[in-house]
PDB file of C-alpha atoms in Angstrom:
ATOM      1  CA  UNK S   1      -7.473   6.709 -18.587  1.00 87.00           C
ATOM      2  CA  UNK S   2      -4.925   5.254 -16.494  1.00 93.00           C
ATOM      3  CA  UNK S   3      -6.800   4.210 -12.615  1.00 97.00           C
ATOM      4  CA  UNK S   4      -4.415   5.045  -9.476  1.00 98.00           C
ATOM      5  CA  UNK S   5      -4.983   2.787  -6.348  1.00 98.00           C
ATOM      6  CA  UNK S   6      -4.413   5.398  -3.519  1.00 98.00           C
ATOM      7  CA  UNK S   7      -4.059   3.994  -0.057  1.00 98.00           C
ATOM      8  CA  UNK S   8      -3.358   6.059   2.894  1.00 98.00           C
ATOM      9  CA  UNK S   9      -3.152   5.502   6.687  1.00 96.00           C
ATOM     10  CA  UNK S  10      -2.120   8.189   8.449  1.00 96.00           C
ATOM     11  CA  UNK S  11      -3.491   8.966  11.750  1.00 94.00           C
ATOM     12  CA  UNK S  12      -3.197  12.630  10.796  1.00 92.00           C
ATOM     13  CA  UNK S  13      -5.348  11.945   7.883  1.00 91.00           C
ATOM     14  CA  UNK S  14      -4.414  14.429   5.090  1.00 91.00           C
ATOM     15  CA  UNK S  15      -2.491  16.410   6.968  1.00 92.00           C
ATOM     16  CA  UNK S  16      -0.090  13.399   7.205  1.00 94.00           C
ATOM     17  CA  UNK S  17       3.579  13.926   5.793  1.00 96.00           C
ATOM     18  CA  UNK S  18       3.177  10.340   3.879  1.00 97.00           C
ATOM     19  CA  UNK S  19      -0.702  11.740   2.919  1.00 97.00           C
ATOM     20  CA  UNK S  20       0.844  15.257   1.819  1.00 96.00           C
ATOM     21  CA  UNK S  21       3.832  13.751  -0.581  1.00 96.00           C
ATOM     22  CA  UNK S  22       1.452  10.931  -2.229  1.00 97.00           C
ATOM     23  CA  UNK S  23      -1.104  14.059  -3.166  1.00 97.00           C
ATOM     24  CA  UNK S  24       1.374  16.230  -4.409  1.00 96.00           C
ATOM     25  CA  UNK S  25       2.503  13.155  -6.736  1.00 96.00           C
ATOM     26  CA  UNK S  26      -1.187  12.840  -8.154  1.00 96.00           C
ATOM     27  CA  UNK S  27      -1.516  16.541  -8.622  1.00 95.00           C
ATOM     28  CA  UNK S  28       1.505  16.563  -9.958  1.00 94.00           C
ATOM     29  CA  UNK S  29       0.736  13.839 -12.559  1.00 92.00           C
ATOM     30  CA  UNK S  30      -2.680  15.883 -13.452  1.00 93.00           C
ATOM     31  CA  UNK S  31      -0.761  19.457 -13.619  1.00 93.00           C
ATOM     32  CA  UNK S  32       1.289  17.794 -16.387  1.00 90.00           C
ATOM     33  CA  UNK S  33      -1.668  17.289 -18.241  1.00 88.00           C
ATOM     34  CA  UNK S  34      -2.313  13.418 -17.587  1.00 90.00           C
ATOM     35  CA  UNK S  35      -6.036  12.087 -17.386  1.00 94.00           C
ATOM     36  CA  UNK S  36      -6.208   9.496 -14.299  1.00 95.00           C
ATOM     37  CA  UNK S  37      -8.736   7.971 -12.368  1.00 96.00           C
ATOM     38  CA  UNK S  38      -8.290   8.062  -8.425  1.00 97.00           C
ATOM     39  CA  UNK S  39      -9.226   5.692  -5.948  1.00 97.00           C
ATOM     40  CA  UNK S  40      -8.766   6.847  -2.668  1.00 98.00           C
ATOM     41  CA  UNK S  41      -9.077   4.023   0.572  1.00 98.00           C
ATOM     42  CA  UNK S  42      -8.410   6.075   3.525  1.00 98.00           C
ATOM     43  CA  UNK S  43      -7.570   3.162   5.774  1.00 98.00           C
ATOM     44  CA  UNK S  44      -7.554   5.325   8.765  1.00 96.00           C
ATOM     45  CA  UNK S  45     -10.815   7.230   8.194  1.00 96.00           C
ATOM     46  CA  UNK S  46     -12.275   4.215   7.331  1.00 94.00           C
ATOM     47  CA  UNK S  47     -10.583   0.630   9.132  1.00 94.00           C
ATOM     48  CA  UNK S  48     -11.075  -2.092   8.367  1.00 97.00           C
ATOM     49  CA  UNK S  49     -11.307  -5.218  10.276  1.00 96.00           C
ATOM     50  CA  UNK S  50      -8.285  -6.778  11.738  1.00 96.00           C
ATOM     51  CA  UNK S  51      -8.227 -10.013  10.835  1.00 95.00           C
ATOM     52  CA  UNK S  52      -9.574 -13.158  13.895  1.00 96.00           C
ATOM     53  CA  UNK S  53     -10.236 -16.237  14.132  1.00 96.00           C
ATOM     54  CA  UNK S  54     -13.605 -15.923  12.163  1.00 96.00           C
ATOM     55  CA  UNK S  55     -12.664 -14.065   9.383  1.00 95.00           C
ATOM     56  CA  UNK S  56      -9.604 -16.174   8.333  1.00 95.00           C
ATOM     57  CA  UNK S  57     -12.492 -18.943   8.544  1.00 95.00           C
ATOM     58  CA  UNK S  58     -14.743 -17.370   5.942  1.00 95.00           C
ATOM     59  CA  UNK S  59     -11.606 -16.955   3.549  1.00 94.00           C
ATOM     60  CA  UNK S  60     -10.838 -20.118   3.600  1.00 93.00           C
ATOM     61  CA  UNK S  61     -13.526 -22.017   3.174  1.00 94.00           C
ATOM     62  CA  UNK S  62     -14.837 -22.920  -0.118  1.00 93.00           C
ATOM     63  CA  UNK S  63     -17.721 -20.413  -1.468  1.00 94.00           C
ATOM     64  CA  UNK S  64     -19.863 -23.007  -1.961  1.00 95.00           C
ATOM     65  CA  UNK S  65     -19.553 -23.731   2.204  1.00 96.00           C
ATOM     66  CA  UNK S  66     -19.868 -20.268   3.482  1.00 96.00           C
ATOM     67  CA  UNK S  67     -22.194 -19.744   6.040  1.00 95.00           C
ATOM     68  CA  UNK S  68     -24.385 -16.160   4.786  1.00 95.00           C
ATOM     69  CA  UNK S  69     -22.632 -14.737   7.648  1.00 95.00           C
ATOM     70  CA  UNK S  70     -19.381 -15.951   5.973  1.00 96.00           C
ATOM     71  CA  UNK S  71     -19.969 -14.977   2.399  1.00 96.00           C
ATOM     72  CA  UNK S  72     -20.490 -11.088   3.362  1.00 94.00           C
ATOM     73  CA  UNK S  73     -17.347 -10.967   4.971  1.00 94.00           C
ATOM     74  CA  UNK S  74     -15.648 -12.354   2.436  1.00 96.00           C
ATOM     75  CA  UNK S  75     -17.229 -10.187   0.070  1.00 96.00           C
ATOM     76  CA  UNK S  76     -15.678  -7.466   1.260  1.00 96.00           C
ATOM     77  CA  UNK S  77     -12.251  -9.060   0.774  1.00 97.00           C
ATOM     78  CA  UNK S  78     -13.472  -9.603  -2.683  1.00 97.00           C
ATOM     79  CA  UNK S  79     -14.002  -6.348  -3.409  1.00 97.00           C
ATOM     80  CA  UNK S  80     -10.570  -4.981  -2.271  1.00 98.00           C
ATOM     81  CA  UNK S  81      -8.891  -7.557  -4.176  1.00 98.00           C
ATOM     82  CA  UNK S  82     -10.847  -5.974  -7.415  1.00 98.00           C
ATOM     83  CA  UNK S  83      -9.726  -2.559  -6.396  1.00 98.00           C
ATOM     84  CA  UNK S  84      -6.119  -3.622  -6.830  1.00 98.00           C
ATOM     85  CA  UNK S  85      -7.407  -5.852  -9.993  1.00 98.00           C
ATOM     86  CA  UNK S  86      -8.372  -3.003 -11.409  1.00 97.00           C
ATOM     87  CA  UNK S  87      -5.458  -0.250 -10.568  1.00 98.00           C
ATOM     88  CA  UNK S  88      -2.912   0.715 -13.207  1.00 98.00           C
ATOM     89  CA  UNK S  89      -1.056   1.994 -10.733  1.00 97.00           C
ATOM     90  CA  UNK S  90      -1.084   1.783  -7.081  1.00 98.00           C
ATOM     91  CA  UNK S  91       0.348   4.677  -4.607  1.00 98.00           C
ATOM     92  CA  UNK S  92       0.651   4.235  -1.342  1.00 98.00           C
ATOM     93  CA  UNK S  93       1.193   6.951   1.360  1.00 98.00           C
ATOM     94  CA  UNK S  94       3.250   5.328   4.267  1.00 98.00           C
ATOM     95  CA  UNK S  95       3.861   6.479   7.717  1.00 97.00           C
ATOM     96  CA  UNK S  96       6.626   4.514   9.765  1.00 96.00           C
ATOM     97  CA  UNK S  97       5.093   3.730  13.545  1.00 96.00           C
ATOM     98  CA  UNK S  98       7.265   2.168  15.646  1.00 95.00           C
ATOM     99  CA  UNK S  99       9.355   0.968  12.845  1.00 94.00           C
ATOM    100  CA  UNK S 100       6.519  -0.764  10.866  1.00 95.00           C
ATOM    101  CA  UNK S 101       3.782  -0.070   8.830  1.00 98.00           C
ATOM    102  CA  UNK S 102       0.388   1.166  10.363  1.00 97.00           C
ATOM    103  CA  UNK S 103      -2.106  -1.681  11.927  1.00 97.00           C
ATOM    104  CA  UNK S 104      -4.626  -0.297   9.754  1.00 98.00           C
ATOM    105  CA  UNK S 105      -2.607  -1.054   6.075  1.00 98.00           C
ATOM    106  CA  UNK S 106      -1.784  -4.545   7.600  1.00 98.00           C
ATOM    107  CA  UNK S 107      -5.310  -4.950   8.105  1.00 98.00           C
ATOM    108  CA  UNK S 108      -5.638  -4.191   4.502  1.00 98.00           C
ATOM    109  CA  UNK S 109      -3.069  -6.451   3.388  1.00 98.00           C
ATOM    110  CA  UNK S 110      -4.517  -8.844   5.350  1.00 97.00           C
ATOM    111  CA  UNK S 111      -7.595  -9.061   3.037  1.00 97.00           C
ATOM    112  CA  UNK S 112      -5.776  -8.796  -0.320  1.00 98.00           C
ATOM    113  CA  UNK S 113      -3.298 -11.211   0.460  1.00 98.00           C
ATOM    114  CA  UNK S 114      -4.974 -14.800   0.183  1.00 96.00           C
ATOM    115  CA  UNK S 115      -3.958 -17.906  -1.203  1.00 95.00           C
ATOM    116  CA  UNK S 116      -6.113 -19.010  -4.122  1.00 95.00           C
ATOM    117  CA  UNK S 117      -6.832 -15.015  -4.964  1.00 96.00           C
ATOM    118  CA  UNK S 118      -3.730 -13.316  -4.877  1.00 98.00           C
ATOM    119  CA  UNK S 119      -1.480 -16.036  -4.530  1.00 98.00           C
ATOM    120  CA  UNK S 120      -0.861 -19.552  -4.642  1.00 97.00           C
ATOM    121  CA  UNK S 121       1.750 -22.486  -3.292  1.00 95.00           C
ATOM    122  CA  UNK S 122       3.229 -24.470  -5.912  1.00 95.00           C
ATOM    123  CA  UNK S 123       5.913 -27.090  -5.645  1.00 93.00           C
ATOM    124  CA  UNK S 124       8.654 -24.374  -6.314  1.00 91.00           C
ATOM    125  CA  UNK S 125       6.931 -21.831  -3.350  1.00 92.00           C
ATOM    126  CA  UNK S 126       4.250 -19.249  -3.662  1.00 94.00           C
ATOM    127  CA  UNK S 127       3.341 -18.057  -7.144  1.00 97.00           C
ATOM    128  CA  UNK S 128       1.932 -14.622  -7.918  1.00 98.00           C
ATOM    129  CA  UNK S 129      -1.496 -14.130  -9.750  1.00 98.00           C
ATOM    130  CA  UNK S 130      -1.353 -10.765  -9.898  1.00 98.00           C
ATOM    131  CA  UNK S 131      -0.290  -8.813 -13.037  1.00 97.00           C
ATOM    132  CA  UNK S 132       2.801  -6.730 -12.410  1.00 98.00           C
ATOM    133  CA  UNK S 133       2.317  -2.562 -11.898  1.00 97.00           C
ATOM    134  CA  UNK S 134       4.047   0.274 -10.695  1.00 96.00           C
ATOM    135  CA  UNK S 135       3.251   0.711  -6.877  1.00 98.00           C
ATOM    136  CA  UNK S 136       4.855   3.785  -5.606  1.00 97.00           C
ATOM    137  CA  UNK S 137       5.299   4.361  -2.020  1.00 98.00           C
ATOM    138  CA  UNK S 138       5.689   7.902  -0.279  1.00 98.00           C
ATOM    139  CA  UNK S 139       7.741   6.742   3.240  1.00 97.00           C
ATOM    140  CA  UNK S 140       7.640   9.532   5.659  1.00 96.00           C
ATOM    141  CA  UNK S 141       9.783   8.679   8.453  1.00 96.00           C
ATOM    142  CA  UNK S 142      10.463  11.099  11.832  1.00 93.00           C
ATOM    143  CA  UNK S 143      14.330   9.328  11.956  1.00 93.00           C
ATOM    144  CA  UNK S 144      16.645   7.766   9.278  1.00 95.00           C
ATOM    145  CA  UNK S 145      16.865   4.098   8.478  1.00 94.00           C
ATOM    146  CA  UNK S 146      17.104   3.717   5.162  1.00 94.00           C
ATOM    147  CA  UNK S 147      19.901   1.043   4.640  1.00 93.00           C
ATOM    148  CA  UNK S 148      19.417   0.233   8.362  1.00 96.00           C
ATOM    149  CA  UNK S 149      18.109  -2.952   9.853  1.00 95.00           C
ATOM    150  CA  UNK S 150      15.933  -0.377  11.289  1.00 95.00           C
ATOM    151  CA  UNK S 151      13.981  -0.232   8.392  1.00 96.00           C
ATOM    152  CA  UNK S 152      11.954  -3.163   8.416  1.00 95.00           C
ATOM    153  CA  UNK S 153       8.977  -1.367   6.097  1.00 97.00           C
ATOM    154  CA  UNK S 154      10.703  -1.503   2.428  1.00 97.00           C
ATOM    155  CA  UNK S 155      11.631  -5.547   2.999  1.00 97.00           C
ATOM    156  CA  UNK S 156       8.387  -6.132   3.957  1.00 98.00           C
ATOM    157  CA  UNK S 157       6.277  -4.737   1.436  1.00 98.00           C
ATOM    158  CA  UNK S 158       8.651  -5.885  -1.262  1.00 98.00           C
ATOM    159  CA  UNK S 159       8.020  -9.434   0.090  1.00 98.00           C
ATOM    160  CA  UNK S 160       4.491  -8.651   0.431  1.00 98.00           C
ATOM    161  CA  UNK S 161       3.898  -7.097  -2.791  1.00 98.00           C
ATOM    162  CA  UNK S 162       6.155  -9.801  -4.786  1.00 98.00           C
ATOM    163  CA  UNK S 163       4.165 -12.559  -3.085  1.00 98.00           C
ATOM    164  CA  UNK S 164       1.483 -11.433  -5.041  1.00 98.00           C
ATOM    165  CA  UNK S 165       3.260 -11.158  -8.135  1.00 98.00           C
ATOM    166  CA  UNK S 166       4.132  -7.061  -7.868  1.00 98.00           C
ATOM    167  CA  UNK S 167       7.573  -6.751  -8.393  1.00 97.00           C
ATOM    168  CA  UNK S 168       7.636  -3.083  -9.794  1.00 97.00           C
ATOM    169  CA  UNK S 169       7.856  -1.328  -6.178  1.00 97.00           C
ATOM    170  CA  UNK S 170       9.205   2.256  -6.322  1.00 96.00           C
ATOM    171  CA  UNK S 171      10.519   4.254  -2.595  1.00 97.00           C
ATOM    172  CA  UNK S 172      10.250   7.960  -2.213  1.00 97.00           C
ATOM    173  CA  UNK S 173      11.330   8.587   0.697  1.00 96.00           C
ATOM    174  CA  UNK S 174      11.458  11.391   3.458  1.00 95.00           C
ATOM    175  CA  UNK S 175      13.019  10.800   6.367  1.00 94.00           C
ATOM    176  CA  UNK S 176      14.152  12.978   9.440  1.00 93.00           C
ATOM    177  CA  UNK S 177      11.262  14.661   9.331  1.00 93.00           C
ATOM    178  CA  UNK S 178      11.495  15.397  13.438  1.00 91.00           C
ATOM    179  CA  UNK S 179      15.721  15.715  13.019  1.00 92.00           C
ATOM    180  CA  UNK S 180      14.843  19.662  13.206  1.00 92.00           C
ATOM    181  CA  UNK S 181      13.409  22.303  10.340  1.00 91.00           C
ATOM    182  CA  UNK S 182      16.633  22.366   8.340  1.00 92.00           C
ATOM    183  CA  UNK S 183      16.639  18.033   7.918  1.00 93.00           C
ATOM    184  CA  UNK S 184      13.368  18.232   7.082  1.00 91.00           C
ATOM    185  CA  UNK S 185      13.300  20.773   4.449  1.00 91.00           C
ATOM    186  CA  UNK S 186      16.159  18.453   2.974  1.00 93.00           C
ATOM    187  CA  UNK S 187      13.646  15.467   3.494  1.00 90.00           C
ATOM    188  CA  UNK S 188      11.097  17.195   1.616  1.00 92.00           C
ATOM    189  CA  UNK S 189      12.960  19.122  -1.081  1.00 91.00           C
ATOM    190  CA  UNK S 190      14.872  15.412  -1.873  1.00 88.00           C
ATOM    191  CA  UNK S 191      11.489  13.964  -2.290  1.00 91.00           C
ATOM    192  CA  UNK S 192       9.734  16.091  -4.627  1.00 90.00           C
ATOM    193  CA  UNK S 193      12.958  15.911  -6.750  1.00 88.00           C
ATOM    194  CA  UNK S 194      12.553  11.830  -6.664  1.00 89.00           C
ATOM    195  CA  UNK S 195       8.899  11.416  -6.929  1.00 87.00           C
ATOM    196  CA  UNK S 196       8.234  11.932 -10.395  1.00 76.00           C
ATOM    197  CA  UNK S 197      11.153   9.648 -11.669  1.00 73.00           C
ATOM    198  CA  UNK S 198       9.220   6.483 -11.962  1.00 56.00           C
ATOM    199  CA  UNK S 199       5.840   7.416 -13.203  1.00 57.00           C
ATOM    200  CA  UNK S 200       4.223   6.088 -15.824  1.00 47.00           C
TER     201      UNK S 200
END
């Protein structure tokens, strides 16, 4: 049974347009008969810490160094790193505020993102160490600015992603969702006839 990462971060919670397209995907997936195993983060319901002075401390020193005080916090970086480990599949449910991603999923990133874990420098730059797996990512955007240098979300978390060795990133996008009903029913409609074309 395939397991399904699925991040969210809207501040509208389920009721978020990102939230709403990534949960039609996994019902979708389970209405065509396919067993999978969800993980649901809710990074908005449930934040994590933004990353200071005294948490990049305890995750970079040496385990063997860490303070007690230390070692719990990065524990908890440990154990989102293992959720990712551990997905087949990631999807991600991303809102666009003020043309980037939510503070809350950079917190996130923040965590899983760490040199030693996730990644690592070489001589010839950074070096994944993360198997490669589908991530799909539901982008609910009020304008358009796909293809625009607007659009500063779908670099980033390709960079992001492929620093940690995750090249197979997937887009489903819908975007003028507050152009007016008529764009928005086109946002929607376009999506649901996209977001099935790279699943596994």
């Amino acid at each position: 049974m395939p397991n399904i990462l699925y991040i969210s971060s809207s501040l509208s919670g389920e009721q978020g347009h990102s939230s709403q397209m990534a949960q039609e995907f996994i019902a979708g997936r389970r209405a065509q008969g396919e067993s999978i195993n969800v993980i649901h983060r809710d990074l908005h319901a449930q934040a994590l810490p933004h990353l200071d002075a005294q948490r990049f401390a305890a995750l970079t020193t040496a385990p063997e160094n860490r303070s007690a005080e230390q070692s719990a916090i990065a524990e908890q970086s440990d154990a989102l790193i293992a959720e990712v480990r551990s997905a087949d599949e990631i999807v991600i449910a991303m809102p666009l505020y003020n043309l980037g991603v939510p503070s809350t999923f950079k917190a996130w990133i923040d965590h899983i993102a760490r040199a030693g874990e996730t990644f690592r420098y070489t001589e010839n730059g950074p070096q994944g160490l993360l198997h490669d797996r589908p991530v799909h990512i539901f982008a609910a955007r009020g304008g358009q600015y796909v293809g625009t240098a607007m659009d500063t979300q779908s670099p980033y978390l390709r960079h992001i992603f492929g620093l940690m060795g995750i090249e197979s990133i997937h887009f489903i996008y819908a975007e003028g969702l507050n152009m007016g009903p008529e764009t928005a029913d086109q946002a929607r409609q376009h999506a649901r006839e996209t977001m099935f074309k790279h699943a596994s």
